[in-house]
PDB file of C-alpha atoms in Angstrom:
ATOM      1  CA  MET A   1     -54.770 -19.061   3.526  1.00  0.00           C
ATOM      2  CA  SER A   2     -51.093 -18.658   4.333  1.00  0.00           C
ATOM      3  CA  ASP A   3     -48.308 -19.655   1.996  1.00  0.00           C
ATOM      4  CA  SER A   4     -45.904 -21.519   4.300  1.00  0.00           C
ATOM      5  CA  GLY A   5     -43.375 -22.009   1.479  1.00  0.00           C
ATOM      6  CA  ALA A   6     -43.184 -18.272   0.850  1.00  0.00           C
ATOM      7  CA  SER A   7     -42.908 -17.451   4.564  1.00  0.00           C
ATOM      8  CA  ASP A   8     -40.052 -19.905   5.052  1.00  0.00           C
ATOM      9  CA  SER A   9     -38.019 -18.683   2.098  1.00  0.00           C
ATOM     10  CA  LYS A  10     -35.075 -16.381   2.790  1.00  0.00           C
ATOM     11  CA  PRO A  11     -34.900 -12.977   1.123  1.00  0.00           C
ATOM     12  CA  ALA A  12     -32.555 -12.851  -1.834  1.00  0.00           C
ATOM     13  CA  LYS A  13     -29.150 -11.427  -1.049  1.00  0.00           C
ATOM     14  CA  PRO A  14     -28.771  -8.007  -2.699  1.00  0.00           C
ATOM     15  CA  LYS A  15     -26.427  -8.039  -5.641  1.00  0.00           C
ATOM     16  CA  GLU A  16     -23.195  -6.106  -5.341  1.00  0.00           C
ATOM     17  CA  PRO A  17     -22.843  -3.040  -7.567  1.00  0.00           C
ATOM     18  CA  VAL A  18     -21.115  -3.710 -10.889  1.00  0.00           C
ATOM     19  CA  LEU A  19     -18.058  -1.672  -9.896  1.00  0.00           C
ATOM     20  CA  ASP A  20     -17.574  -3.696  -6.717  1.00  0.00           C
ATOM     21  CA  ARG A  21     -17.872  -6.956  -8.623  1.00  0.00           C
ATOM     22  CA  MET A  22     -15.313  -5.705 -11.131  1.00  0.00           C
ATOM     23  CA  ALA A  23     -12.990  -4.703  -8.297  1.00  0.00           C
ATOM     24  CA  ALA A  24     -13.312  -8.144  -6.698  1.00  0.00           C
ATOM     25  CA  ALA A  25     -12.553  -9.867 -10.009  1.00  0.00           C
ATOM     26  CA  VAL A  26      -9.499  -7.698 -10.681  1.00  0.00           C
ATOM     27  CA  GLN A  27      -8.267  -8.162  -7.116  1.00  0.00           C
ATOM     28  CA  HIS A  28      -8.589 -11.935  -7.501  1.00  0.00           C
ATOM     29  CA  VAL A  29      -6.124 -11.723 -10.400  1.00  0.00           C
ATOM     30  CA  ALA A  30      -3.895  -9.066  -8.821  1.00  0.00           C
ATOM     31  CA  ARG A  31      -3.175 -10.950  -5.596  1.00  0.00           C
ATOM     32  CA  PRO A  32      -1.156 -13.814  -7.161  1.00  0.00           C
ATOM     33  CA  LEU A  33       0.476 -11.459  -9.685  1.00  0.00           C
ATOM     34  CA  THR A  34       1.820  -9.229  -6.898  1.00  0.00           C
ATOM     35  CA  GLY A  35       2.940 -12.153  -4.734  1.00  0.00           C
ATOM     36  CA  ALA A  36       0.227 -11.831  -2.063  1.00  0.00           C
ATOM     37  CA  THR A  37      -0.727 -15.511  -2.320  1.00  0.00           C
ATOM     38  CA  TRP A  38       2.831 -16.841  -2.568  1.00  0.00           C
ATOM     39  CA  ARG A  39       4.415 -18.838   0.203  1.00  0.00           C
ATOM     40  CA  ALA A  40       6.777 -17.088   2.614  1.00  0.00           C
ATOM     41  CA  PRO A  41       9.071 -15.235   2.285  1.00  0.00           C
ATOM     42  CA  ARG A  42       7.039 -13.640  -0.590  1.00  0.00           C
ATOM     43  CA  ARG A  43       9.940 -11.515  -1.818  1.00  0.00           C
ATOM     44  CA  LEU A  44       7.975  -9.855  -4.624  1.00  0.00           C
ATOM     45  CA  LYS A  45       5.228  -8.732  -2.252  1.00  0.00           C
ATOM     46  CA  THR A  46       7.811  -7.496   0.240  1.00  0.00           C
ATOM     47  CA  LEU A  47       9.634  -5.564  -2.488  1.00  0.00           C
ATOM     48  CA  LEU A  48       6.501  -3.957  -3.947  1.00  0.00           C
ATOM     49  CA  SER A  49       5.250  -3.015  -0.478  1.00  0.00           C
ATOM     50  CA  GLY A  50       8.512  -1.258   0.421  1.00  0.00           C
ATOM     51  CA  SER A  51       9.079  -3.264   3.606  1.00  0.00           C
ATOM     52  CA  PHE A  52      12.846  -2.886   3.165  1.00  0.00           C
ATOM     53  CA  LEU A  53      12.431   0.903   3.482  1.00  0.00           C
ATOM     54  CA  GLY A  54      10.300   0.899   6.612  1.00  0.00           C
ATOM     55  CA  HIS A  55       7.895   3.021   4.547  1.00  0.00           C
ATOM     56  CA  PRO A  56       5.458   2.228   1.709  1.00  0.00           C
ATOM     57  CA  LEU A  57       7.128   2.415  -1.698  1.00  0.00           C
ATOM     58  CA  HIS A  58       4.088   3.535  -3.700  1.00  0.00           C
ATOM     59  CA  PRO A  59       3.887   7.158  -2.419  1.00  0.00           C
ATOM     60  CA  MET A  60       7.528   7.787  -3.350  1.00  0.00           C
ATOM     61  CA  LEU A  61       7.062   6.538  -6.909  1.00  0.00           C
ATOM     62  CA  LYS A  62       3.771   8.419  -7.246  1.00  0.00           C
ATOM     63  CA  ASP A  63       5.562  11.688  -6.482  1.00  0.00           C
ATOM     64  CA  GLY A  64       7.873  11.037  -9.425  1.00  0.00           C
ATOM     65  CA  VAL A  65       4.876  10.652 -11.742  1.00  0.00           C
ATOM     66  CA  VAL A  66       3.198  13.838 -10.507  1.00  0.00           C
ATOM     67  CA  GLY A  67       6.413  15.838 -10.787  1.00  0.00           C
ATOM     68  CA  ALA A  68       7.249  14.626 -14.292  1.00  0.00           C
ATOM     69  CA  TRP A  69       3.779  15.200 -15.720  1.00  0.00           C
ATOM     70  CA  LEU A  70       3.432  18.570 -13.997  1.00  0.00           C
ATOM     71  CA  LEU A  71       6.645  19.645 -15.747  1.00  0.00           C
ATOM     72  CA  THR A  72       5.291  18.248 -19.027  1.00  0.00           C
ATOM     73  CA  THR A  73       2.154  20.356 -18.652  1.00  0.00           C
ATOM     74  CA  ILE A  74       4.129  23.531 -17.907  1.00  0.00           C
ATOM     75  CA  LEU A  75       6.478  22.940 -20.836  1.00  0.00           C
ATOM     76  CA  ASP A  76       3.567  22.280 -23.204  1.00  0.00           C
ATOM     77  CA  ILE A  77       1.870  25.509 -22.140  1.00  0.00           C
ATOM     78  CA  LEU A  78       5.101  27.440 -22.774  1.00  0.00           C
ATOM     79  CA  TRP A  79       5.609  26.328 -26.363  1.00  0.00           C
ATOM     80  CA  LEU A  80       1.896  26.611 -27.138  1.00  0.00           C
ATOM     81  CA  ILE A  81       2.048  30.252 -26.019  1.00  0.00           C
ATOM     82  CA  ASN A  82       5.184  31.036 -28.032  1.00  0.00           C
ATOM     83  CA  GLY A  83       6.613  28.250 -30.180  1.00  0.00           C
ATOM     84  CA  GLY A  84       9.476  30.408 -31.365  1.00  0.00           C
ATOM     85  CA  LEU A  85      10.744  31.617 -28.007  1.00  0.00           C
ATOM     86  CA  PHE A  86      10.110  28.317 -26.230  1.00  0.00           C
ATOM     87  CA  ALA A  87      10.876  25.841 -29.000  1.00  0.00           C
ATOM     88  CA  TRP A  88      13.161  23.954 -26.620  1.00  0.00           C
ATOM     89  CA  ALA A  89      10.194  23.270 -24.317  1.00  0.00           C
ATOM     90  CA  ALA A  90       8.595  20.877 -26.845  1.00  0.00           C
ATOM     91  CA  HIS A  91      11.697  18.670 -26.832  1.00  0.00           C
ATOM     92  CA  ALA A  92      11.943  18.867 -23.031  1.00  0.00           C
ATOM     93  CA  ALA A  93       8.296  17.803 -22.748  1.00  0.00           C
ATOM     94  CA  GLN A  94       9.104  14.633 -24.692  1.00  0.00           C
ATOM     95  CA  LEU A  95      11.619  13.674 -21.997  1.00  0.00           C
ATOM     96  CA  THR A  96       9.453  14.546 -18.985  1.00  0.00           C
ATOM     97  CA  ALA A  97       6.440  12.732 -20.463  1.00  0.00           C
ATOM     98  CA  MET A  98       8.581   9.606 -20.926  1.00  0.00           C
ATOM     99  CA  VAL A  99       9.993   9.811 -17.381  1.00  0.00           C
ATOM    100  CA  GLY A 100       6.445  10.131 -16.046  1.00  0.00           C
ATOM    101  CA  ILE A 101       5.302   7.076 -17.993  1.00  0.00           C
ATOM    102  CA  LEU A 102       8.172   4.937 -16.709  1.00  0.00           C
ATOM    103  CA  SER A 103       7.493   6.108 -13.155  1.00  0.00           C
ATOM    104  CA  ALA A 104       3.782   5.433 -13.653  1.00  0.00           C
ATOM    105  CA  PHE A 105       4.398   1.778 -14.514  1.00  0.00           C
ATOM    106  CA  ALA A 106       6.353   1.347 -11.273  1.00  0.00           C
ATOM    107  CA  ALA A 107       3.716   3.270  -9.292  1.00  0.00           C
ATOM    108  CA  ILE A 108       0.910   1.150 -10.761  1.00  0.00           C
ATOM    109  CA  ALA A 109       2.745  -2.057  -9.819  1.00  0.00           C
ATOM    110  CA  THR A 110       3.322  -0.967  -6.211  1.00  0.00           C
ATOM    111  CA  GLY A 111      -0.138   0.576  -5.905  1.00  0.00           C
ATOM    112  CA  THR A 112      -1.742  -2.631  -7.157  1.00  0.00           C
ATOM    113  CA  ALA A 113       0.224  -4.616  -4.572  1.00  0.00           C
ATOM    114  CA  ASP A 114      -1.043  -2.330  -1.797  1.00  0.00           C
ATOM    115  CA  TRP A 115      -4.620  -2.356  -3.112  1.00  0.00           C
ATOM    116  CA  SER A 116      -4.707  -6.161  -3.368  1.00  0.00           C
ATOM    117  CA  ASP A 117      -5.026  -6.372   0.446  1.00  0.00           C
ATOM    118  CA  THR A 118      -7.975  -3.984   0.755  1.00  0.00           C
ATOM    119  CA  TYR A 119     -11.689  -4.656   1.088  1.00  0.00           C
ATOM    120  CA  GLY A 120     -14.961  -2.718   1.421  1.00  0.00           C
ATOM    121  CA  PRO A 121     -14.787   1.070   0.871  1.00  0.00           C
ATOM    122  CA  GLU A 122     -10.990   0.928   0.555  1.00  0.00           C
ATOM    123  CA  ARG A 123     -11.182  -1.560  -2.290  1.00  0.00           C
ATOM    124  CA  HIS A 124     -13.947   0.383  -4.044  1.00  0.00           C
ATOM    125  CA  THR A 125     -12.168   3.752  -3.805  1.00  0.00           C
ATOM    126  CA  GLY A 126      -8.788   2.226  -4.635  1.00  0.00           C
ATOM    127  CA  PHE A 127     -10.218   0.561  -7.728  1.00  0.00           C
ATOM    128  CA  ILE A 128     -11.483   3.880  -9.102  1.00  0.00           C
ATOM    129  CA  HIS A 129      -8.173   5.514  -8.139  1.00  0.00           C
ATOM    130  CA  GLY A 130      -6.304   2.832 -10.087  1.00  0.00           C
ATOM    131  CA  LEU A 131      -8.598   3.046 -13.124  1.00  0.00           C
ATOM    132  CA  LEU A 132      -8.080   6.798 -13.343  1.00  0.00           C
ATOM    133  CA  ASN A 133      -4.308   6.488 -13.044  1.00  0.00           C
ATOM    134  CA  ALA A 134      -4.193   3.722 -15.653  1.00  0.00           C
ATOM    135  CA  SER A 135      -6.300   5.881 -17.982  1.00  0.00           C
ATOM    136  CA  ALA A 136      -3.996   8.846 -17.407  1.00  0.00           C
ATOM    137  CA  THR A 137      -1.007   6.658 -18.256  1.00  0.00           C
ATOM    138  CA  LEU A 138      -2.704   5.501 -21.456  1.00  0.00           C
ATOM    139  CA  LEU A 139      -3.343   9.104 -22.498  1.00  0.00           C
ATOM    140  CA  TYR A 140       0.295  10.012 -21.872  1.00  0.00           C
ATOM    141  CA  LEU A 141       1.389   6.996 -23.932  1.00  0.00           C
ATOM    142  CA  ILE A 142      -0.774   8.282 -26.802  1.00  0.00           C
ATOM    143  CA  SER A 143       0.612  11.763 -26.253  1.00  0.00           C
ATOM    144  CA  LEU A 144       4.182  10.454 -26.395  1.00  0.00           C
ATOM    145  CA  GLY A 145       3.426   8.580 -29.605  1.00  0.00           C
ATOM    146  CA  LEU A 146       2.122  11.791 -31.159  1.00  0.00           C
ATOM    147  CA  ARG A 147       5.203  13.707 -30.008  1.00  0.00           C
ATOM    148  CA  TYR A 148       7.396  11.256 -31.966  1.00  0.00           C
ATOM    149  CA  ASP A 149       4.915  10.800 -34.839  1.00  0.00           C
ATOM    150  CA  ILE A 150       4.862   7.046 -34.158  1.00  0.00           C
ATOM    151  CA  PHE A 151       1.283   6.653 -35.366  1.00  0.00           C
ATOM    152  CA  ALA A 152       2.402   7.657 -38.848  1.00  0.00           C
ATOM    153  CA  GLY A 153       4.452   4.451 -38.974  1.00  0.00           C
ATOM    154  CA  HIS A 154       7.883   5.918 -38.234  1.00  0.00           C
ATOM    155  CA  LEU A 155       9.878   7.607 -35.494  1.00  0.00           C
ATOM    156  CA  ASP A 156      10.370  11.341 -35.955  1.00  0.00           C
ATOM    157  CA  VAL A 157      12.593  13.125 -33.426  1.00  0.00           C
ATOM    158  CA  SER A 158      12.419  16.496 -35.184  1.00  0.00           C
ATOM    159  CA  GLN A 159      11.211  19.740 -33.659  1.00  0.00           C
ATOM    160  CA  HIS A 160       8.161  19.623 -35.921  1.00  0.00           C
ATOM    161  CA  ALA A 161       6.993  16.287 -34.490  1.00  0.00           C
ATOM    162  CA  ALA A 162       7.705  17.327 -30.893  1.00  0.00           C
ATOM    163  CA  ALA A 163       5.592  20.497 -31.199  1.00  0.00           C
ATOM    164  CA  ASN A 164       2.325  18.665 -31.780  1.00  0.00           C
ATOM    165  CA  PRO A 165      -0.703  20.500 -30.315  1.00  0.00           C
ATOM    166  CA  ALA A 166      -2.767  17.295 -30.280  1.00  0.00           C
ATOM    167  CA  ALA A 167      -0.081  15.620 -28.146  1.00  0.00           C
ATOM    168  CA  ALA A 168      -0.178  18.496 -25.683  1.00  0.00           C
ATOM    169  CA  PHE A 169      -3.966  18.438 -25.318  1.00  0.00           C
ATOM    170  CA  VAL A 170      -4.082  14.662 -24.899  1.00  0.00           C
ATOM    171  CA  GLY A 171      -1.482  15.120 -22.165  1.00  0.00           C
ATOM    172  CA  PHE A 172      -3.641  17.793 -20.521  1.00  0.00           C
ATOM    173  CA  GLY A 173      -6.430  15.217 -20.351  1.00  0.00           C
ATOM    174  CA  GLY A 174      -4.097  12.754 -18.670  1.00  0.00           C
ATOM    175  CA  PHE A 175      -3.036  15.400 -16.162  1.00  0.00           C
ATOM    176  CA  VAL A 176      -6.662  16.100 -15.200  1.00  0.00           C
ATOM    177  CA  LEU A 177      -7.347  12.375 -14.672  1.00  0.00           C
ATOM    178  CA  MET A 178      -4.199  12.097 -12.560  1.00  0.00           C
ATOM    179  CA  GLY A 179      -5.395  15.019 -10.417  1.00  0.00           C
ATOM    180  CA  ILE A 180      -8.769  13.376  -9.770  1.00  0.00           C
ATOM    181  CA  ALA A 181      -6.987  10.114  -8.929  1.00  0.00           C
ATOM    182  CA  ALA A 182      -4.724  11.992  -6.504  1.00  0.00           C
ATOM    183  CA  PHE A 183      -7.812  13.402  -4.761  1.00  0.00           C
ATOM    184  CA  LEU A 184      -9.130   9.867  -4.252  1.00  0.00           C
ATOM    185  CA  GLY A 185      -5.677   8.801  -3.075  1.00  0.00           C
ATOM    186  CA  GLY A 186      -5.996  11.421  -0.341  1.00  0.00           C
ATOM    187  CA  ASP A 187      -9.342   9.911   0.660  1.00  0.00           C
ATOM    188  CA  LEU A 188      -7.715   6.480   0.899  1.00  0.00           C
ATOM    189  CA  VAL A 189      -5.097   7.721   3.347  1.00  0.00           C
ATOM    190  CA  PHE A 190      -6.805  10.476   5.329  1.00  0.00           C
ATOM    191  CA  GLN A 191     -10.396   9.190   5.473  1.00  0.00           C
ATOM    192  CA  LEU A 192      -9.994   5.412   5.224  1.00  0.00           C
ATOM    193  CA  ALA A 193      -6.525   5.124   6.868  1.00  0.00           C
ATOM    194  CA  THR A 194      -5.208   2.854   4.120  1.00  0.00           C
ATOM    195  CA  GLY A 195      -1.519   2.082   4.463  1.00  0.00           C
ATOM    196  CA  VAL A 196      -1.011   3.884   7.769  1.00  0.00           C
ATOM    197  CA  ASN A 197       0.664   2.398  10.835  1.00  0.00           C
ATOM    198  CA  HIS A 198      -2.263   0.919  12.762  1.00  0.00           C
ATOM    199  CA  GLU A 199      -0.177   0.434  15.890  1.00  0.00           C
ATOM    200  CA  HIS A 200       0.335   4.202  16.092  1.00  0.00           C
ATOM    201  CA  PHE A 201      -3.191   4.639  17.460  1.00  0.00           C
ATOM    202  CA  GLU A 202      -2.295   2.665  20.585  1.00  0.00           C
ATOM    203  CA  SER A 203      -0.523   4.108  23.615  1.00  0.00           C
ATOM    204  CA  ALA A 204       2.518   1.961  24.325  1.00  0.00           C
ATOM    205  CA  VAL A 205       3.465   1.974  28.015  1.00  0.00           C
ATOM    206  CA  ARG A 206       6.631   3.911  28.813  1.00  0.00           C
ATOM    207  CA  LYS A 207       7.036   2.620  32.346  1.00  0.00           C
ATOM    208  CA  TRP A 208       7.266  -0.897  33.700  1.00  0.00           C
ATOM    209  CA  THR A 209       3.755  -2.333  33.720  1.00  0.00           C
ATOM    210  CA  GLY A 210       2.561  -5.701  34.998  1.00  0.00           C
ATOM    211  CA  VAL A 211       0.627  -7.834  32.513  1.00  0.00           C
ATOM    212  CA  GLY A 212       0.027 -11.049  34.472  1.00  0.00           C
ATOM    213  CA  PRO A 213       1.655 -13.967  36.258  1.00  0.00           C
ATOM    214  CA  MET A 214       4.632 -15.688  34.668  1.00  0.00           C
ATOM    215  CA  ALA A 215       2.879 -19.031  35.315  1.00  0.00           C
ATOM    216  CA  ASP A 216       0.067 -18.072  32.924  1.00  0.00           C
ATOM    217  CA  VAL A 217       2.373 -17.563  29.941  1.00  0.00           C
ATOM    218  CA  PRO A 218       2.483 -20.808  27.940  1.00  0.00           C
ATOM    219  CA  GLU A 219       5.718 -22.185  26.547  1.00  0.00           C
ATOM    220  CA  GLY A 220       6.254 -21.713  22.817  1.00  0.00           C
ATOM    221  CA  LYS A 221       2.830 -20.245  22.022  1.00  0.00           C
ATOM    222  CA  PRO A 222       1.807 -16.625  21.290  1.00  0.00           C
ATOM    223  CA  TYR A 223       0.035 -15.173  24.328  1.00  0.00           C
ATOM    224  CA  ARG A 224      -1.936 -11.928  24.262  1.00  0.00           C
ATOM    225  CA  VAL A 225      -1.850  -9.497  27.196  1.00  0.00           C
ATOM    226  CA  VAL A 226      -2.726  -5.844  27.624  1.00  0.00           C
ATOM    227  CA  ALA A 227      -0.204  -3.307  28.906  1.00  0.00           C
ATOM    228  CA  GLY A 228      -2.125  -0.185  29.893  1.00  0.00           C
ATOM    229  CA  LYS A 229      -4.411   0.003  26.842  1.00  0.00           C
ATOM    230  CA  ALA A 230      -2.010  -1.505  24.315  1.00  0.00           C
ATOM    231  CA  PRO A 231      -2.276  -5.183  23.278  1.00  0.00           C
ATOM    232  CA  VAL A 232       1.021  -7.082  23.462  1.00  0.00           C
ATOM    233  CA  VAL A 233       1.923 -10.557  22.259  1.00  0.00           C
ATOM    234  CA  LEU A 234       4.327 -12.567  24.445  1.00  0.00           C
ATOM    235  CA  LEU A 235       6.344 -15.616  23.481  1.00  0.00           C
ATOM    236  CA  ARG A 236       7.978 -17.640  26.240  1.00  0.00           C
ATOM    237  CA  ASN A 237      11.093 -19.579  25.318  1.00  0.00           C
ATOM    238  CA  GLY A 238      12.318 -21.184  28.536  1.00  0.00           C
ATOM    239  CA  GLU A 239      13.074 -18.347  30.927  1.00  0.00           C
ATOM    240  CA  GLN A 240      13.305 -15.864  28.045  1.00  0.00           C
ATOM    241  CA  ILE A 241      10.154 -13.924  27.094  1.00  0.00           C
ATOM    242  CA  TYR A 242       9.896 -11.879  23.909  1.00  0.00           C
ATOM    243  CA  ALA A 243       7.260  -9.182  23.484  1.00  0.00           C
ATOM    244  CA  ILE A 244       6.074  -6.968  20.631  1.00  0.00           C
ATOM    245  CA  GLY A 245       2.870  -5.071  19.905  1.00  0.00           C
ATOM    246  CA  ALA A 246       0.022  -7.464  19.109  1.00  0.00           C
ATOM    247  CA  THR A 247      -1.497  -5.209  16.432  1.00  0.00           C
ATOM    248  CA  CYS A 248      -0.161  -5.711  12.911  1.00  0.00           C
ATOM    249  CA  THR A 249       1.127  -2.353  11.695  1.00  0.00           C
ATOM    250  CA  HIS A 250      -0.173  -3.032   8.182  1.00  0.00           C
ATOM    251  CA  ASN A 251      -3.920  -3.301   8.716  1.00  0.00           C
ATOM    252  CA  GLY A 252      -4.481  -3.921  12.415  1.00  0.00           C
ATOM    253  CA  GLY A 253      -4.592  -7.721  12.370  1.00  0.00           C
ATOM    254  CA  PRO A 254      -4.192  -9.655  15.679  1.00  0.00           C
ATOM    255  CA  LEU A 255      -0.650 -11.042  15.657  1.00  0.00           C
ATOM    256  CA  ASP A 256      -1.377 -13.311  18.627  1.00  0.00           C
ATOM    257  CA  LYS A 257      -3.765 -15.271  16.373  1.00  0.00           C
ATOM    258  CA  GLY A 258      -1.078 -15.810  13.738  1.00  0.00           C
ATOM    259  CA  ALA A 259       1.112 -18.772  12.912  1.00  0.00           C
ATOM    260  CA  LEU A 260       4.476 -19.083  14.625  1.00  0.00           C
ATOM    261  CA  ASP A 261       7.680 -20.110  12.862  1.00  0.00           C
ATOM    262  CA  GLY A 262      10.481 -20.158  15.410  1.00  0.00           C
ATOM    263  CA  LEU A 263      10.747 -16.554  16.574  1.00  0.00           C
ATOM    264  CA  VAL A 264       8.789 -15.178  13.611  1.00  0.00           C
ATOM    265  CA  ILE A 265       5.051 -14.570  13.864  1.00  0.00           C
ATOM    266  CA  GLU A 266       2.730 -14.153  10.884  1.00  0.00           C
ATOM    267  CA  CYS A 267      -0.345 -11.924  10.798  1.00  0.00           C
ATOM    268  CA  PRO A 268      -3.434 -14.035  10.004  1.00  0.00           C
ATOM    269  CA  TRP A 269      -4.975 -11.305   7.818  1.00  0.00           C
ATOM    270  CA  HIS A 270      -2.389 -10.536   5.118  1.00  0.00           C
ATOM    271  CA  GLN A 271       0.562 -12.709   6.181  1.00  0.00           C
ATOM    272  CA  SER A 272       2.987  -9.976   7.194  1.00  0.00           C
ATOM    273  CA  ARG A 273       5.737 -11.587   9.296  1.00  0.00           C
ATOM    274  CA  PHE A 274       7.510 -10.016  12.281  1.00  0.00           C
ATOM    275  CA  ASP A 275      10.596 -10.964  14.291  1.00  0.00           C
ATOM    276  CA  LEU A 276       9.505 -11.361  17.912  1.00  0.00           C
ATOM    277  CA  ARG A 277      12.970 -10.435  19.144  1.00  0.00           C
ATOM    278  CA  ASN A 278      12.912  -6.884  17.796  1.00  0.00           C
ATOM    279  CA  GLY A 279       9.629  -6.284  15.930  1.00  0.00           C
ATOM    280  CA  HIS A 280      11.339  -6.003  12.556  1.00  0.00           C
ATOM    281  CA  VAL A 281       9.287  -6.760   9.440  1.00  0.00           C
ATOM    282  CA  ILE A 282      10.487  -9.979   7.818  1.00  0.00           C
ATOM    283  CA  THR A 283       7.862 -10.180   5.049  1.00  0.00           C
ATOM    284  CA  GLY A 284       5.464  -7.554   3.673  1.00  0.00           C
ATOM    285  CA  PRO A 285       2.947  -6.104   3.095  1.00  0.00           C
ATOM    286  CA  ALA A 286       3.732  -4.449   6.448  1.00  0.00           C
ATOM    287  CA  THR A 287       6.392  -1.754   6.203  1.00  0.00           C
ATOM    288  CA  VAL A 288       6.584  -0.397   9.770  1.00  0.00           C
ATOM    289  CA  ARG A 289       8.075  -2.603  12.450  1.00  0.00           C
ATOM    290  CA  ALA A 290       6.029  -3.570  15.501  1.00  0.00           C
ATOM    291  CA  ILE A 291       6.707  -1.934  18.859  1.00  0.00           C
ATOM    292  CA  ARG A 292       9.250  -3.930  20.809  1.00  0.00           C
ATOM    293  CA  TYR A 293       8.906  -4.339  24.573  1.00  0.00           C
ATOM    294  CA  ASP A 294      11.554  -5.143  27.128  1.00  0.00           C
ATOM    295  CA  VAL A 295      10.400  -7.812  29.594  1.00  0.00           C
ATOM    296  CA  ARG A 296      11.254  -8.607  33.195  1.00  0.00           C
ATOM    297  CA  VAL A 297       9.718 -10.845  35.857  1.00  0.00           C
ATOM    298  CA  THR A 298       9.232  -9.358  39.318  1.00  0.00           C
ATOM    299  CA  ASP A 299       7.905 -11.598  42.103  1.00  0.00           C
ATOM    300  CA  GLY A 300       6.384 -13.929  39.529  1.00  0.00           C
ATOM    301  CA  THR A 301       4.682 -11.114  37.578  1.00  0.00           C
ATOM    302  CA  VAL A 302       5.614 -10.365  33.980  1.00  0.00           C
ATOM    303  CA  GLU A 303       6.280  -6.672  33.406  1.00  0.00           C
ATOM    304  CA  VAL A 304       6.862  -4.911  30.103  1.00  0.00           C
ATOM    305  CA  ILE A 305       8.000  -1.495  28.924  1.00  0.00           C
ATOM    306  CA  ALA A 306       8.053  -0.158  25.390  1.00  0.00           C
ATOM    307  CA  LYS A 307      11.585   0.123  24.042  1.00  0.00           C
ATOM    308  CA  LYS A 308      12.414   3.563  22.685  1.00  0.00           C
TER     309      LYS A 308
END
């Protein structure tokens, strides 16, 4: 005898791993904190993304952290080997550890802003990367406290407090965690293509190429065409036609599906905004401008060429 109720029931949806659920919960909080859910122009998001540089801001700040804590490690090894000859190194390590911590706070803020737009494997890997870096920062904060004897209830700037073996070894732990996090950061960029210019993978035409009749281009609405193999979004404004690459440089979103505000178009995925006149980024998270195309009409056919 068949059980029709059992046969009609749908299989239960598999539960996400705990780490993925944690990542989703943290991302839900991080998005408004980093300005991702704000209304345009989303200045905080644009600042943290590094849109004003034409390059992501996080990698630059991360290099400051790595450099400072690498110096701290070297200096700690020196005075541990010979505290008499390298007594100065203990004091120098106090400074480099502090510089690394300050840089780490800025790197965490910008990294969180970048990570808030990820999903799937990128989000999972980025979450572990962030946890490791946050843990490394915590260890260096503890190390700095030991270097100044803060945990004893006072601030000691003497040579005796600076040359604290426990502080050095806690710092070594932080350096190891930072190294593992850096390895995962490499995976994010080189395996998962996080934060790279997605328009770079397309071959922009370097000679005049027809993309369709002028009569087919609607007035005042984004219109997608293909030039060679590269998608292009056109906007007709009277007899003037503007054209930029239709692939959002941030994460590959289709700009032709985005909202239009005058001559500014917004990516529907993460709300990066581009000027259709020149491809410049108006609002992050995108940092690289879109390819701009020159446009002409020949015998009723729209032709485009990528502007160098």
